[in-house]
Amino acid sequence: MPRTWLTDRFELDVPVVGAPMAGVSDGRLAAAVSAAGALGMFGVPANASGSWVSEQAAVAAASGRPYGIGLMAWVLADDRAQLDAVLDARPALVSVSYGDFAPYVEPLRRAGIVVATQAGTTDEARAAERAGVDVVVARGGEGGGHGRDEVATLPLLQNVLDAVDVPVLAAGGIATARGLAAVLAAGAQGGWVGTAFLGCAETTLSEPALRRVLAASETDTAYGRVFDVAQRLGWPPEFGGRALRNAFFERWHGREEELGVDEAARAELAAARRDGDFDTAYVYAGQAVGLIESPHPAADVVASFAGADELLRRFA
Ligand SMILES: Cc1cc2nc3c(=O)[nH]c(=O)nc-3n(C[C@H](O)[C@H](O)[C@H](O)COP(=O)(O)O)c2cc1C
């Protein structure tokens, strides 16, 4: 594989970060991705305790390879327990995204941790560089989970590569060796990949959720705030989420104000999450979900990205 800042910094075989996915990637997936030669991360859910973070860090560290942890800035503003547990665990990489991440950059860097944040616009990438992050993730709107939906990966990446001097990783829609080769050729130091790992046995996805992922095509996702509003989560409104479109989303999209005070809808979503009813409950996924056709171990997904090397050599 081509050597890049990412592979050199973390001694990886493949220039891929397994993106943090709260509620889907815990320490087990992170360990599997790292053991396979990429950089595995786990995502810290909004309501996770410091001790949960410590436990999952121990699981991720068991691979003996570098791993990372993804935090949400809007959560840290009210409670430092997650951050303190991360500082104790000292993973190789930490991302702080979605909100005011700047106050956390220096404490993390002082602990010897490489700091990343996801940027959804070029202005956000410039602000991230000014705040002192080590690496900026240019994340396009086709990506799964939360983020902005203002710019797609390719135009964002082209702009950000010219706008900042720090290393740039590309996120949103990268799920095969072709996608990875494209962003490496453009100048990214690696891919930040979430959705492509949704078909892995090492996620925490339930069997019915996995079936939805495998059945979904590239046009089956939708972006919005429906699920966050229904749960009364404190997400900053500029960060909606991309998930598999379902009946609950269709019913409430465009009526979020009403949804925010509808107690029956809130209870309906909570019950559906408990029961695994994905006509109502959400499965966060990006447009690349259409590329996942069968379940694979994380090691196979990582190995499949190594094909980028051959694609890049064709044009060398
Ligand atoms: C199920 C799911 C959960 C996610 N949770 C988080 C998270 O907790 N923290 C975070 O920084 N990003 C999260 N993301 C976003 C990813 O970090 C990344 O931006 C995205 O997956 C990249 O696009 P892709 O899904 O097309 O690969 C999540 C993505 C998915 C699919």
Coordinates of C-alpha atoms and ligand atoms in Angstrom, one line a residue:
M1 CA 0.0 0.0 0.0
P2 CA 1.1 3.6 -0.5
R3 CA 2.7 5.1 2.6
T4 CA 1.0 8.2 3.9
W5 CA 1.1 10.4 7.0
L6 CA -1.6 8.1 8.4
T7 CA 0.2 4.8 7.8
D8 CA 3.5 6.2 9.0
R9 CA 2.1 7.9 12.1
F10 CA 0.3 4.7 13.4
E11 CA 2.3 2.0 11.7
L12 CA -0.6 0.8 9.6
D13 CA -0.7 -1.5 6.6
V14 CA -3.8 0.1 5.1
P15 CA -4.5 3.9 5.1
V16 CA -7.9 3.5 6.6
V17 CA -9.5 4.6 9.9
G18 CA -12.5 2.6 11.1
A19 CA -14.6 5.6 12.0
P20 CA -16.2 5.9 15.5
M21 CA -19.8 4.8 15.4
A22 CA -21.6 5.3 18.7
G23 CA -24.0 2.5 19.4
V24 CA -22.4 0.3 16.7
S25 CA -18.7 0.3 17.1
D26 CA -17.4 -0.6 20.6
G27 CA -14.0 -1.8 21.6
R28 CA -14.5 -5.2 19.9
L29 CA -14.9 -3.7 16.4
A30 CA -12.0 -1.2 17.1
A31 CA -9.7 -4.1 18.1
A32 CA -10.7 -6.2 15.0
V33 CA -10.0 -3.3 12.6
S34 CA -6.7 -2.5 14.3
A35 CA -5.6 -6.1 14.4
A36 CA -6.2 -6.3 10.6
G37 CA -3.8 -3.4 9.9
A38 CA -6.0 -0.3 9.8
L39 CA -6.8 2.0 12.7
G40 CA -9.9 0.9 14.6
M41 CA -11.9 3.4 16.7
F42 CA -14.9 3.1 18.9
G43 CA -17.6 5.8 19.2
V44 CA -18.7 7.0 22.6
P45 CA -22.5 7.4 22.9
A46 CA -24.0 10.6 24.4
N47 CA -25.1 8.8 27.6
A48 CA -22.0 6.6 28.1
S49 CA -20.3 6.8 31.5
G50 CA -16.6 7.2 32.1
S51 CA -16.3 3.6 33.2
W52 CA -17.9 2.4 30.0
V53 CA -15.2 4.3 28.1
S54 CA -12.5 2.7 30.2
E55 CA -13.9 -0.8 29.7
Q56 CA -14.2 -0.4 25.9
A57 CA -10.7 1.2 25.8
A58 CA -9.3 -2.0 27.5
V59 CA -11.1 -4.2 24.9
A60 CA -9.8 -2.1 22.0
A61 CA -6.2 -2.0 23.4
A62 CA -6.2 -5.8 23.6
S63 CA -5.2 -6.0 19.9
G64 CA -1.9 -4.6 20.9
R65 CA -2.2 -2.2 18.0
P66 CA -3.0 1.6 18.1
Y67 CA -6.7 2.4 18.3
G68 CA -8.8 5.5 18.6
I69 CA -11.9 6.9 20.4
G70 CA -14.5 9.3 19.0
L71 CA -16.1 11.8 21.3
M72 CA -19.0 14.3 20.7
A73 CA -18.1 17.8 21.7
W74 CA -21.7 18.8 22.7
V75 CA -21.7 16.0 25.3
L76 CA -18.4 17.0 26.9
A77 CA -19.7 20.6 27.5
D78 CA -21.9 19.3 30.4
D79 CA -19.8 16.4 31.8
R80 CA -16.1 15.8 31.6
A81 CA -16.2 12.2 32.7
Q82 CA -15.9 10.8 29.2
L83 CA -12.9 13.1 28.5
D84 CA -11.2 12.1 31.7
A85 CA -11.6 8.4 31.0
V86 CA -10.1 9.0 27.5
L87 CA -7.1 10.9 28.9
D88 CA -6.5 8.0 31.3
A89 CA -6.7 5.4 28.5
R90 CA -4.4 7.4 26.2
P91 CA -5.4 5.9 22.9
A92 CA -3.3 6.8 19.9
L93 CA -6.0 9.0 18.2
V94 CA -9.0 10.9 19.5
S95 CA -11.6 12.7 17.5
V96 CA -13.8 15.4 19.0
S97 CA -16.6 16.4 16.6
Y98 CA -20.0 18.0 16.6
G99 CA -19.8 21.3 18.5
D100 CA -17.1 23.3 20.2
F101 CA -14.2 20.9 20.2
A102 CA -11.5 23.5 20.6
P103 CA -11.2 23.4 24.4
Y104 CA -10.3 19.7 24.3
V105 CA -7.5 19.9 21.7
E106 CA -4.7 21.0 24.0
P107 CA -5.5 18.6 27.0
L108 CA -5.5 15.7 24.6
R109 CA -2.4 16.7 22.7
R110 CA -0.6 17.2 26.1
A111 CA -1.4 13.6 26.9
G112 CA 0.5 12.6 23.7
I113 CA -2.7 11.8 21.8
V114 CA -3.2 12.7 18.1
V115 CA -6.3 14.9 17.8
A116 CA -8.8 14.9 14.9
T117 CA -12.1 16.5 14.2
Q118 CA -14.6 16.1 11.4
A119 CA -15.3 19.1 9.2
G120 CA -18.4 19.4 7.0
T121 CA -17.4 22.6 5.3
T122 CA -14.1 24.2 4.3
D123 CA -14.6 26.9 6.9
E124 CA -14.9 24.3 9.5
A125 CA -11.6 22.7 8.3
R126 CA -9.8 26.0 8.5
A127 CA -11.2 26.6 12.0
A128 CA -10.0 23.1 13.0
E129 CA -6.5 23.8 11.8
R130 CA -6.5 27.1 13.7
A131 CA -7.6 25.3 16.9
G132 CA -4.5 23.1 16.6
V133 CA -5.8 19.7 15.6
D134 CA -3.3 17.3 14.1
V135 CA -5.5 16.0 11.4
V136 CA -8.7 17.2 9.7
V137 CA -11.4 14.8 8.5
A138 CA -13.2 16.2 5.5
R139 CA -16.6 14.6 5.9
G140 CA -19.1 14.8 3.1
G141 CA -22.9 14.8 3.5
E142 CA -23.3 11.3 1.9
G143 CA -21.6 9.8 5.0
G144 CA -23.5 7.8 7.6
G145 CA -24.4 9.0 11.1
H146 CA -24.3 12.6 12.1
G147 CA -22.7 15.5 10.4
R148 CA -23.5 18.3 8.0
D149 CA -25.3 17.7 4.8
E150 CA -24.1 20.9 3.0
V151 CA -21.3 19.6 0.8
A152 CA -20.6 16.2 -0.7
T153 CA -17.2 14.4 -0.1
L154 CA -15.5 15.1 -3.4
P155 CA -16.0 18.9 -3.6
L156 CA -15.3 19.3 0.1
L157 CA -12.1 17.2 -0.1
Q158 CA -10.8 19.2 -3.1
N159 CA -11.4 22.5 -1.3
V160 CA -10.1 21.4 2.1
L161 CA -6.9 19.9 0.6
D162 CA -6.1 23.4 -0.8
A163 CA -7.3 25.3 2.3
V164 CA -5.3 23.6 5.1
D165 CA -1.7 22.5 5.7
V166 CA -2.4 19.7 8.3
P167 CA -3.0 16.2 7.0
V168 CA -6.5 15.5 5.7
L169 CA -8.5 12.3 5.8
A170 CA -11.6 11.9 3.6
A171 CA -14.9 10.6 5.0
G172 CA -18.3 9.9 3.5
G173 CA -19.1 7.3 0.9
I174 CA -15.7 5.5 0.9
A175 CA -16.5 1.8 1.1
T176 CA -14.3 0.0 -1.5
A177 CA -10.7 0.0 -2.8
R178 CA -12.0 2.3 -5.6
G179 CA -13.2 4.9 -3.2
L180 CA -10.0 4.8 -1.2
A181 CA -7.8 5.0 -4.3
A182 CA -9.8 8.1 -5.5
V183 CA -9.3 10.1 -2.3
L184 CA -5.6 9.0 -2.0
A185 CA -5.0 10.1 -5.6
A186 CA -6.6 13.5 -4.7
G187 CA -4.2 14.0 -1.8
A188 CA -5.9 12.7 1.2
Q189 CA -3.7 10.8 3.7
G190 CA -6.4 8.1 4.1
G191 CA -10.0 7.2 4.3
W192 CA -12.2 7.5 7.4
V193 CA -14.7 4.7 6.9
G194 CA -17.9 4.0 8.8
T195 CA -20.7 2.5 6.8
A196 CA -18.5 -0.1 5.1
F197 CA -18.0 -1.8 8.5
L198 CA -21.7 -2.0 9.3
G199 CA -21.8 -5.5 7.7
C200 CA -19.2 -6.8 10.2
A201 CA -20.0 -9.4 12.9
E202 CA -17.9 -7.4 15.3
T203 CA -20.4 -4.5 15.5
T204 CA -23.2 -4.3 18.1
L205 CA -25.9 -4.2 15.5
S206 CA -28.8 -6.7 16.1
E207 CA -29.6 -9.3 13.5
P208 CA -32.7 -7.4 12.2
A209 CA -30.7 -4.2 11.9
L210 CA -28.0 -6.1 10.0
R211 CA -30.7 -7.5 7.6
R212 CA -31.8 -3.9 6.9
V213 CA -28.3 -2.9 6.1
L214 CA -27.7 -5.8 3.7
A215 CA -31.0 -5.1 1.9
A216 CA -30.6 -1.4 1.5
S217 CA -29.5 0.2 -1.7
E218 CA -27.7 3.5 -2.4
T219 CA -31.0 5.5 -2.5
D220 CA -32.4 4.1 0.8
T221 CA -30.9 6.7 3.2
A222 CA -32.2 10.0 4.3
Y223 CA -30.8 12.9 6.2
G224 CA -32.5 14.8 9.0
R225 CA -33.2 15.4 12.7
V226 CA -36.3 13.3 13.2
F227 CA -34.7 10.6 15.4
D228 CA -32.8 13.1 17.6
V229 CA -35.8 15.3 18.0
A230 CA -38.1 12.4 18.9
Q231 CA -35.6 11.3 21.6
R232 CA -35.1 14.9 22.9
L233 CA -31.3 14.6 22.4
G234 CA -29.3 17.7 22.7
W235 CA -27.6 17.6 19.2
P236 CA -26.7 21.1 17.8
P237 CA -29.3 21.5 15.0
E238 CA -26.7 21.9 12.3
F239 CA -25.7 18.2 12.8
G240 CA -28.5 16.0 11.5
G241 CA -28.0 12.3 10.8
R242 CA -28.1 10.1 7.8
A243 CA -29.9 6.8 8.4
L244 CA -31.9 4.2 6.5
R245 CA -35.2 5.9 5.5
N246 CA -38.2 4.3 7.2
A247 CA -41.9 4.9 8.0
F248 CA -41.2 6.9 11.2
F249 CA -38.8 9.2 9.3
E250 CA -41.2 9.7 6.4
R251 CA -44.0 10.5 8.8
W252 CA -42.2 13.2 10.8
H253 CA -39.7 14.7 8.4
G254 CA -40.6 18.4 8.0
R255 CA -42.8 18.3 11.2
E256 CA -39.9 18.3 13.7
E257 CA -41.4 21.1 15.8
E258 CA -44.5 19.1 16.4
L259 CA -42.5 15.9 17.0
G260 CA -40.5 17.7 19.7
V261 CA -43.6 17.9 21.9
D262 CA -45.3 14.7 20.9
E263 CA -45.0 12.3 23.8
A264 CA -46.7 9.4 22.0
A265 CA -44.1 9.5 19.2
R266 CA -41.3 9.6 21.7
A267 CA -42.7 6.5 23.5
E268 CA -43.3 4.8 20.1
L269 CA -39.6 5.2 19.1
A270 CA -38.4 4.1 22.5
A271 CA -40.5 0.9 22.3
A272 CA -39.4 0.2 18.7
R273 CA -35.8 0.5 19.7
R274 CA -36.4 -1.9 22.5
D275 CA -38.2 -4.4 20.2
G276 CA -36.0 -4.1 17.2
D277 CA -38.7 -2.7 15.0
F278 CA -36.8 -0.8 12.3
D279 CA -39.9 0.6 10.5
T280 CA -39.8 3.0 13.4
A281 CA -36.3 2.7 15.0
Y282 CA -33.2 4.0 13.2
V283 CA -30.2 2.4 11.6
Y284 CA -27.6 5.1 10.9
A285 CA -25.9 4.5 7.5
G286 CA -24.5 6.4 4.6
Q287 CA -25.1 6.1 0.9
A288 CA -22.3 3.5 0.7
V289 CA -24.7 1.1 2.4
G290 CA -25.7 0.1 -1.2
L291 CA -22.2 -1.4 -1.5
I292 CA -22.6 -3.9 1.4
E293 CA -24.1 -7.1 0.1
S294 CA -23.1 -9.7 2.5
P295 CA -21.7 -9.9 6.1
H296 CA -17.9 -10.0 6.4
P297 CA -15.5 -10.0 9.3
A298 CA -13.8 -6.6 9.8
A299 CA -10.5 -8.2 8.7
D300 CA -11.9 -8.9 5.3
V301 CA -13.2 -5.4 4.9
V302 CA -9.8 -4.0 5.8
A303 CA -8.1 -6.4 3.4
S304 CA -10.5 -5.4 0.6
F305 CA -9.2 -1.8 0.9
A306 CA -5.7 -2.9 0.1
G307 CA -6.8 -3.2 -3.5
A308 CA -6.4 0.5 -3.8
D309 CA -2.7 -0.1 -4.3
E310 CA -3.3 -1.9 -7.6
L311 CA -5.7 0.8 -8.8
L312 CA -3.2 3.6 -8.0
R313 CA -0.3 1.7 -9.7
R314 CA -2.3 1.6 -13.0
F315 CA -1.9 5.3 -13.3
A316 CA 1.6 5.6 -11.8
Ligands
LIG1 C1 -23.8 4.1 12.6 C2 -22.9 5.3 12.6 C3 -22.6 5.9 13.9 C4 -21.7 7.0 13.9 N1 -21.4 7.5 15.1 C5 -20.4 8.5 15.2 C6 -19.9 8.9 16.4 O1 -20.3 8.4 17.5 N2 -18.9 9.8 16.5 C7 -18.4 10.4 15.3 O2 -17.5 11.2 15.4 N3 -18.9 10.0 14.1 C8 -19.9 9.0 14.0 N4 -20.3 8.6 12.8 C9 -19.8 9.2 11.6 C10 -18.5 8.6 11.1 O3 -17.4 9.0 12.0 C11 -18.1 9.0 9.7 O4 -18.2 10.4 9.5 C12 -19.0 8.4 8.6 O5 -19.3 7.1 8.9 C13 -18.2 8.4 7.3 O6 -19.1 8.1 6.2 P1 -19.4 6.6 5.7 O7 -20.5 6.2 6.7 O8 -20.0 6.9 4.3 O9 -18.2 5.8 5.7 C14 -21.2 7.5 12.7 C15 -21.5 6.9 11.5 C16 -22.3 5.8 11.4 C17 -22.6 5.1 10.1

